[in-house]
Amino acid sequence: MADSSDSVSIDMEALSLGGQEHLVETTYGPVCVAVCGDPDKPALITYPDIGLNYMFCFQGLLFCPEASSLLLHNFCIYHISPLGHESLQLGAPIISVDAPLLSADDLADQIVEVLNFFGLGAVMCMGVTAGAYILTLFAVSTVMMKYRQRVLGLILISPLCQAPSWSEWLCNKVLSNLLYYYGTCGVVKELLLKRYFSKEVRGNGQVPESDIVQECRRLLCERQSTNVWRFLEAINGRVDLSEGLRKLQCRTLIFIGENSAYHSEAVHMTTKLDRRYGALVEVQGSGSLVSEEQPQAMVIPMEYFLMGYGLYRPTQSVSPRSPLSPTRISPELLSPENMGLKLKPIKTRLAL
């Protein structure tokens, strides 16, 4: 791990994920990176969605014993957060509204500076919605020779890949104005919770909110609204990556919740990927944040996806804690061809 006077390192023993957080200076400002695991192992970088940090986006997944044994056994995880989305323990700074707004391209450019700081080569990437877009943009940039090849593979959760539709752009503008003038008010929190979760876990007049929604609501209350506004503005100005996806040759595994607002976006992305390298897994009864709402649904597809890289869980048996088994995944995904270099863009439905 690199040493630099430009980085602030803070031990985070209180963190349940066992990471250490660093502030890495980049051309576009400091970036928070939490490192979990053995730095001698291959690197997996993550990027969260708008308003969230790595603790909330990936905690459920890494608390799942099967997923934790698979990922932490094979990777050192580098959780990258956009400026202002750091964990509350580190303390996210309030960014002045007068500071220049960063574009999605700027956020993607920060990633290569983070990789260089830690001395990382090619990495596996995992992102959620807006974070998935930033990582996909970074991967596409490597294909377009902006950087040397730095992406081994993509694991994307409810990803974005197109420019915003007029309806999404308008909705984001309303949300942006609310954040700018009123902060993280009740309406903002409800709109963001709808973005993340299915209506089943959000509850209603008869059914109370689930624990994860209540925890997310508390997180949003403590989030600096100006910081959320800046990330939202960057994503609302994103460009269409469809043409670049056609040239992308790293394997890509896409998870999408059946009830996600970005379901059609994920399906569109799958159609643009080379059929040899992309697979789509649809999770029944889940919203966009599959890694928190239905994390166990990700275990078996990820396990077979990573087999193509020669990566395995310490034990190859399926845990009785998991409701999944290979027989509940489409045989196409588990074929020898798809366990190697090629993944077909199939739709696999997982009922939990």
Short mmCIF file of N, CA and C in Angstrom, two decimals, residues 35-131:
data_model
loop_
_atom_site.label_atom_id
_atom_site.label_comp_id
_atom_site.label_asym_id
_atom_site.label_seq_id
_atom_site.Cartn_x
_atom_site.Cartn_y
_atom_site.Cartn_z
N VAL A 35 -10.33 0.54 2.65
CA VAL A 35 -9.65 -0.68 2.21
C VAL A 35 -9.97 -1.81 3.18
N CYS A 36 -10.50 -2.90 2.65
CA CYS A 36 -10.88 -4.07 3.46
C CYS A 36 -10.20 -5.31 2.90
N GLY A 37 -9.35 -5.93 3.70
CA GLY A 37 -8.74 -7.18 3.28
C GLY A 37 -7.24 -7.07 3.09
N ASP A 38 -6.68 -8.12 2.50
CA ASP A 38 -5.25 -8.26 2.30
C ASP A 38 -4.85 -7.54 1.01
N PRO A 39 -4.04 -6.49 1.08
CA PRO A 39 -3.67 -5.74 -0.13
C PRO A 39 -2.85 -6.54 -1.13
N ASP A 40 -2.36 -7.72 -0.74
CA ASP A 40 -1.63 -8.57 -1.69
C ASP A 40 -2.56 -9.34 -2.61
N LYS A 41 -3.85 -9.35 -2.31
CA LYS A 41 -4.82 -10.06 -3.14
C LYS A 41 -5.27 -9.19 -4.31
N PRO A 42 -5.90 -9.78 -5.34
CA PRO A 42 -6.45 -8.97 -6.43
C PRO A 42 -7.43 -7.93 -5.89
N ALA A 43 -7.57 -6.83 -6.61
CA ALA A 43 -8.37 -5.71 -6.12
C ALA A 43 -9.79 -5.73 -6.69
N LEU A 44 -10.74 -5.47 -5.82
CA LEU A 44 -12.13 -5.23 -6.19
C LEU A 44 -12.48 -3.83 -5.73
N ILE A 45 -12.88 -2.95 -6.66
CA ILE A 45 -13.28 -1.61 -6.27
C ILE A 45 -14.79 -1.49 -6.35
N THR A 46 -15.36 -0.72 -5.42
CA THR A 46 -16.80 -0.51 -5.39
C THR A 46 -17.11 0.98 -5.46
N TYR A 47 -18.32 1.30 -5.90
CA TYR A 47 -18.76 2.70 -6.00
C TYR A 47 -20.25 2.74 -5.66
N PRO A 48 -20.69 3.61 -4.73
CA PRO A 48 -22.08 3.59 -4.26
C PRO A 48 -23.01 4.43 -5.13
N ASP A 49 -24.28 4.35 -4.81
CA ASP A 49 -25.29 5.16 -5.49
C ASP A 49 -25.39 6.53 -4.81
N ILE A 50 -26.15 7.41 -5.41
CA ILE A 50 -26.35 8.78 -4.91
C ILE A 50 -26.92 8.73 -3.49
N GLY A 51 -26.33 9.51 -2.60
CA GLY A 51 -26.83 9.65 -1.24
C GLY A 51 -26.37 8.57 -0.28
N LEU A 52 -25.72 7.52 -0.79
CA LEU A 52 -25.31 6.40 0.05
C LEU A 52 -23.79 6.33 0.15
N ASN A 53 -23.30 5.56 1.11
CA ASN A 53 -21.88 5.27 1.18
C ASN A 53 -21.68 3.76 1.06
N TYR A 54 -20.42 3.34 1.05
CA TYR A 54 -20.15 1.92 0.86
C TYR A 54 -20.74 1.08 1.98
N MET A 55 -20.81 1.64 3.20
CA MET A 55 -21.35 0.88 4.32
C MET A 55 -22.78 0.46 4.04
N PHE A 56 -23.56 1.35 3.47
CA PHE A 56 -24.96 1.01 3.25
C PHE A 56 -25.17 0.23 1.96
N CYS A 57 -24.42 0.55 0.90
CA CYS A 57 -24.62 -0.13 -0.37
C CYS A 57 -24.20 -1.60 -0.35
N PHE A 58 -23.14 -1.93 0.40
CA PHE A 58 -22.55 -3.27 0.31
C PHE A 58 -22.50 -4.01 1.64
N GLN A 59 -23.01 -3.40 2.71
CA GLN A 59 -22.98 -4.05 4.01
C GLN A 59 -23.79 -5.33 4.02
N GLY A 60 -24.99 -5.29 3.45
CA GLY A 60 -25.84 -6.48 3.42
C GLY A 60 -25.19 -7.62 2.66
N LEU A 61 -24.55 -7.29 1.54
CA LEU A 61 -23.89 -8.31 0.74
C LEU A 61 -22.72 -8.93 1.50
N LEU A 62 -21.90 -8.10 2.13
CA LEU A 62 -20.71 -8.60 2.82
C LEU A 62 -21.05 -9.23 4.18
N PHE A 63 -22.25 -8.96 4.70
CA PHE A 63 -22.70 -9.65 5.90
C PHE A 63 -23.29 -11.01 5.58
N CYS A 64 -23.56 -11.27 4.30
CA CYS A 64 -24.04 -12.58 3.88
C CYS A 64 -22.83 -13.53 3.90
N PRO A 65 -22.84 -14.58 4.73
CA PRO A 65 -21.64 -15.42 4.90
C PRO A 65 -21.09 -15.97 3.60
N GLU A 66 -21.97 -16.40 2.69
CA GLU A 66 -21.50 -16.98 1.44
C GLU A 66 -20.81 -15.94 0.57
N ALA A 67 -21.39 -14.73 0.50
CA ALA A 67 -20.78 -13.67 -0.30
C ALA A 67 -19.48 -13.19 0.31
N SER A 68 -19.48 -13.06 1.63
CA SER A 68 -18.27 -12.61 2.32
C SER A 68 -17.12 -13.57 2.11
N SER A 69 -17.39 -14.87 2.21
CA SER A 69 -16.33 -15.86 2.02
C SER A 69 -15.82 -15.85 0.59
N LEU A 70 -16.73 -15.59 -0.37
CA LEU A 70 -16.34 -15.55 -1.78
C LEU A 70 -15.49 -14.32 -2.08
N LEU A 71 -15.95 -13.15 -1.63
CA LEU A 71 -15.28 -11.91 -2.01
C LEU A 71 -14.01 -11.66 -1.19
N LEU A 72 -14.11 -11.80 0.13
CA LEU A 72 -12.96 -11.48 0.96
C LEU A 72 -11.87 -12.56 0.87
N HIS A 73 -12.25 -13.77 0.48
CA HIS A 73 -11.25 -14.81 0.27
C HIS A 73 -10.40 -14.53 -0.97
N ASN A 74 -11.01 -13.87 -1.97
CA ASN A 74 -10.33 -13.68 -3.25
C ASN A 74 -9.84 -12.27 -3.50
N PHE A 75 -10.39 -11.27 -2.79
CA PHE A 75 -10.09 -9.88 -3.12
C PHE A 75 -9.71 -9.07 -1.89
N CYS A 76 -8.95 -8.02 -2.15
CA CYS A 76 -8.89 -6.88 -1.24
C CYS A 76 -9.85 -5.85 -1.80
N ILE A 77 -10.78 -5.38 -0.99
CA ILE A 77 -11.85 -4.51 -1.49
C ILE A 77 -11.50 -3.06 -1.20
N TYR A 78 -11.59 -2.24 -2.23
CA TYR A 78 -11.35 -0.80 -2.12
C TYR A 78 -12.68 -0.09 -2.39
N HIS A 79 -13.30 0.39 -1.31
CA HIS A 79 -14.58 1.08 -1.44
C HIS A 79 -14.32 2.56 -1.73
N ILE A 80 -14.64 2.99 -2.95
CA ILE A 80 -14.45 4.38 -3.33
C ILE A 80 -15.77 5.13 -3.15
N SER A 81 -15.70 6.29 -2.51
CA SER A 81 -16.88 7.13 -2.34
C SER A 81 -16.64 8.49 -2.97
N PRO A 82 -17.62 9.03 -3.70
CA PRO A 82 -17.46 10.40 -4.21
C PRO A 82 -17.34 11.37 -3.04
N LEU A 83 -16.70 12.50 -3.28
CA LEU A 83 -16.48 13.47 -2.22
C LEU A 83 -17.80 13.86 -1.56
N GLY A 84 -17.81 13.80 -0.23
CA GLY A 84 -19.01 14.15 0.52
C GLY A 84 -19.89 12.97 0.85
N HIS A 85 -19.55 11.77 0.35
CA HIS A 85 -20.33 10.57 0.64
C HIS A 85 -19.57 9.61 1.55
N GLU A 86 -18.56 10.12 2.27
CA GLU A 86 -17.78 9.29 3.16
C GLU A 86 -18.66 8.74 4.29
N SER A 87 -18.14 7.74 4.99
CA SER A 87 -18.87 7.21 6.14
C SER A 87 -18.94 8.29 7.21
N LEU A 88 -19.94 8.18 8.05
CA LEU A 88 -20.15 9.19 9.09
C LEU A 88 -19.03 9.20 10.12
N GLN A 89 -18.35 8.03 10.29
CA GLN A 89 -17.26 8.00 11.25
C GLN A 89 -16.12 8.91 10.82
N LEU A 90 -15.83 8.93 9.51
CA LEU A 90 -14.77 9.78 9.02
C LEU A 90 -15.21 11.23 8.98
N GLY A 91 -16.48 11.44 8.70
CA GLY A 91 -17.00 12.79 8.68
C GLY A 91 -16.92 13.41 7.31
N ALA A 92 -18.04 13.46 6.59
CA ALA A 92 -18.05 14.02 5.25
C ALA A 92 -18.02 15.54 5.32
N PRO A 93 -17.08 16.18 4.63
CA PRO A 93 -17.03 17.63 4.67
C PRO A 93 -18.18 18.25 3.90
N ILE A 94 -18.56 19.45 4.28
CA ILE A 94 -19.57 20.19 3.53
C ILE A 94 -18.86 20.90 2.39
N ILE A 95 -19.25 20.60 1.16
CA ILE A 95 -18.62 21.21 -0.01
C ILE A 95 -19.39 22.48 -0.35
N SER A 96 -18.69 23.56 -0.55
CA SER A 96 -19.33 24.82 -0.88
C SER A 96 -20.09 24.71 -2.19
N VAL A 97 -21.25 25.36 -2.25
CA VAL A 97 -22.02 25.36 -3.49
C VAL A 97 -21.30 26.14 -4.58
N ASP A 98 -20.32 26.95 -4.20
CA ASP A 98 -19.56 27.72 -5.18
C ASP A 98 -18.41 26.93 -5.78
N ALA A 99 -18.08 25.79 -5.19
CA ALA A 99 -17.00 24.95 -5.74
C ALA A 99 -17.44 24.40 -7.09
N PRO A 100 -16.50 24.27 -8.04
CA PRO A 100 -16.87 23.76 -9.38
C PRO A 100 -17.52 22.39 -9.29
N LEU A 101 -18.59 22.21 -10.06
CA LEU A 101 -19.25 20.91 -10.10
C LEU A 101 -18.42 19.93 -10.91
N LEU A 102 -18.31 18.71 -10.43
CA LEU A 102 -17.62 17.66 -11.17
C LEU A 102 -18.59 16.95 -12.09
N SER A 103 -18.11 16.59 -13.26
CA SER A 103 -18.92 15.81 -14.20
C SER A 103 -18.72 14.32 -13.93
N ALA A 104 -19.52 13.49 -14.60
CA ALA A 104 -19.33 12.05 -14.48
C ALA A 104 -17.95 11.66 -15.00
N ASP A 105 -17.48 12.32 -16.04
CA ASP A 105 -16.13 12.05 -16.56
C ASP A 105 -15.06 12.36 -15.52
N ASP A 106 -15.24 13.46 -14.78
CA ASP A 106 -14.29 13.81 -13.72
C ASP A 106 -14.25 12.74 -12.65
N LEU A 107 -15.42 12.23 -12.26
CA LEU A 107 -15.48 11.19 -11.24
C LEU A 107 -14.81 9.90 -11.73
N ALA A 108 -14.99 9.58 -13.01
CA ALA A 108 -14.32 8.40 -13.57
C ALA A 108 -12.81 8.61 -13.62
N ASP A 109 -12.38 9.85 -13.93
CA ASP A 109 -10.95 10.14 -13.97
C ASP A 109 -10.31 9.99 -12.59
N GLN A 110 -11.08 10.28 -11.54
CA GLN A 110 -10.54 10.12 -10.19
C GLN A 110 -10.17 8.67 -9.89
N ILE A 111 -10.89 7.73 -10.50
CA ILE A 111 -10.67 6.32 -10.20
C ILE A 111 -9.25 5.91 -10.57
N VAL A 112 -8.77 6.34 -11.75
CA VAL A 112 -7.42 5.93 -12.16
C VAL A 112 -6.37 6.52 -11.22
N GLU A 113 -6.63 7.72 -10.67
CA GLU A 113 -5.69 8.30 -9.72
C GLU A 113 -5.70 7.51 -8.40
N VAL A 114 -6.86 7.01 -8.01
CA VAL A 114 -6.94 6.17 -6.81
C VAL A 114 -6.17 4.87 -7.04
N LEU A 115 -6.37 4.25 -8.21
CA LEU A 115 -5.67 3.01 -8.51
C LEU A 115 -4.16 3.23 -8.51
N ASN A 116 -3.72 4.34 -9.08
CA ASN A 116 -2.29 4.62 -9.12
C ASN A 116 -1.74 4.86 -7.71
N PHE A 117 -2.52 5.51 -6.86
CA PHE A 117 -2.07 5.78 -5.50
C PHE A 117 -1.80 4.48 -4.74
N PHE A 118 -2.69 3.51 -4.91
CA PHE A 118 -2.53 2.24 -4.20
C PHE A 118 -1.66 1.25 -4.98
N GLY A 119 -1.17 1.65 -6.14
CA GLY A 119 -0.32 0.77 -6.92
C GLY A 119 -1.06 -0.40 -7.52
N LEU A 120 -2.31 -0.19 -7.93
CA LEU A 120 -3.15 -1.27 -8.46
C LEU A 120 -3.09 -1.29 -9.99
N GLY A 121 -3.15 -2.47 -10.56
CA GLY A 121 -3.21 -2.63 -12.01
C GLY A 121 -4.65 -2.76 -12.46
N ALA A 122 -4.97 -3.89 -13.10
CA ALA A 122 -6.34 -4.15 -13.53
C ALA A 122 -7.16 -4.62 -12.33
N VAL A 123 -8.40 -4.17 -12.25
CA VAL A 123 -9.24 -4.44 -11.08
C VAL A 123 -10.61 -4.96 -11.50
N MET A 124 -11.25 -5.68 -10.58
CA MET A 124 -12.66 -6.03 -10.71
C MET A 124 -13.47 -4.86 -10.16
N CYS A 125 -14.64 -4.60 -10.75
CA CYS A 125 -15.44 -3.43 -10.35
C CYS A 125 -16.85 -3.86 -9.97
N MET A 126 -17.39 -3.23 -8.91
CA MET A 126 -18.78 -3.46 -8.49
C MET A 126 -19.41 -2.13 -8.13
N GLY A 127 -20.53 -1.79 -8.76
CA GLY A 127 -21.18 -0.52 -8.49
C GLY A 127 -22.69 -0.63 -8.49
N VAL A 128 -23.32 0.35 -7.84
CA VAL A 128 -24.78 0.39 -7.73
C VAL A 128 -25.31 1.64 -8.43
N THR A 129 -26.17 1.46 -9.41
CA THR A 129 -26.89 2.50 -10.14
C THR A 129 -25.96 3.63 -10.59
N ALA A 130 -25.94 4.78 -9.92
CA ALA A 130 -25.06 5.86 -10.34
C ALA A 130 -23.60 5.42 -10.27
N GLY A 131 -23.25 4.68 -9.21
CA GLY A 131 -21.90 4.16 -9.09
C GLY A 131 -21.57 3.17 -10.19
#
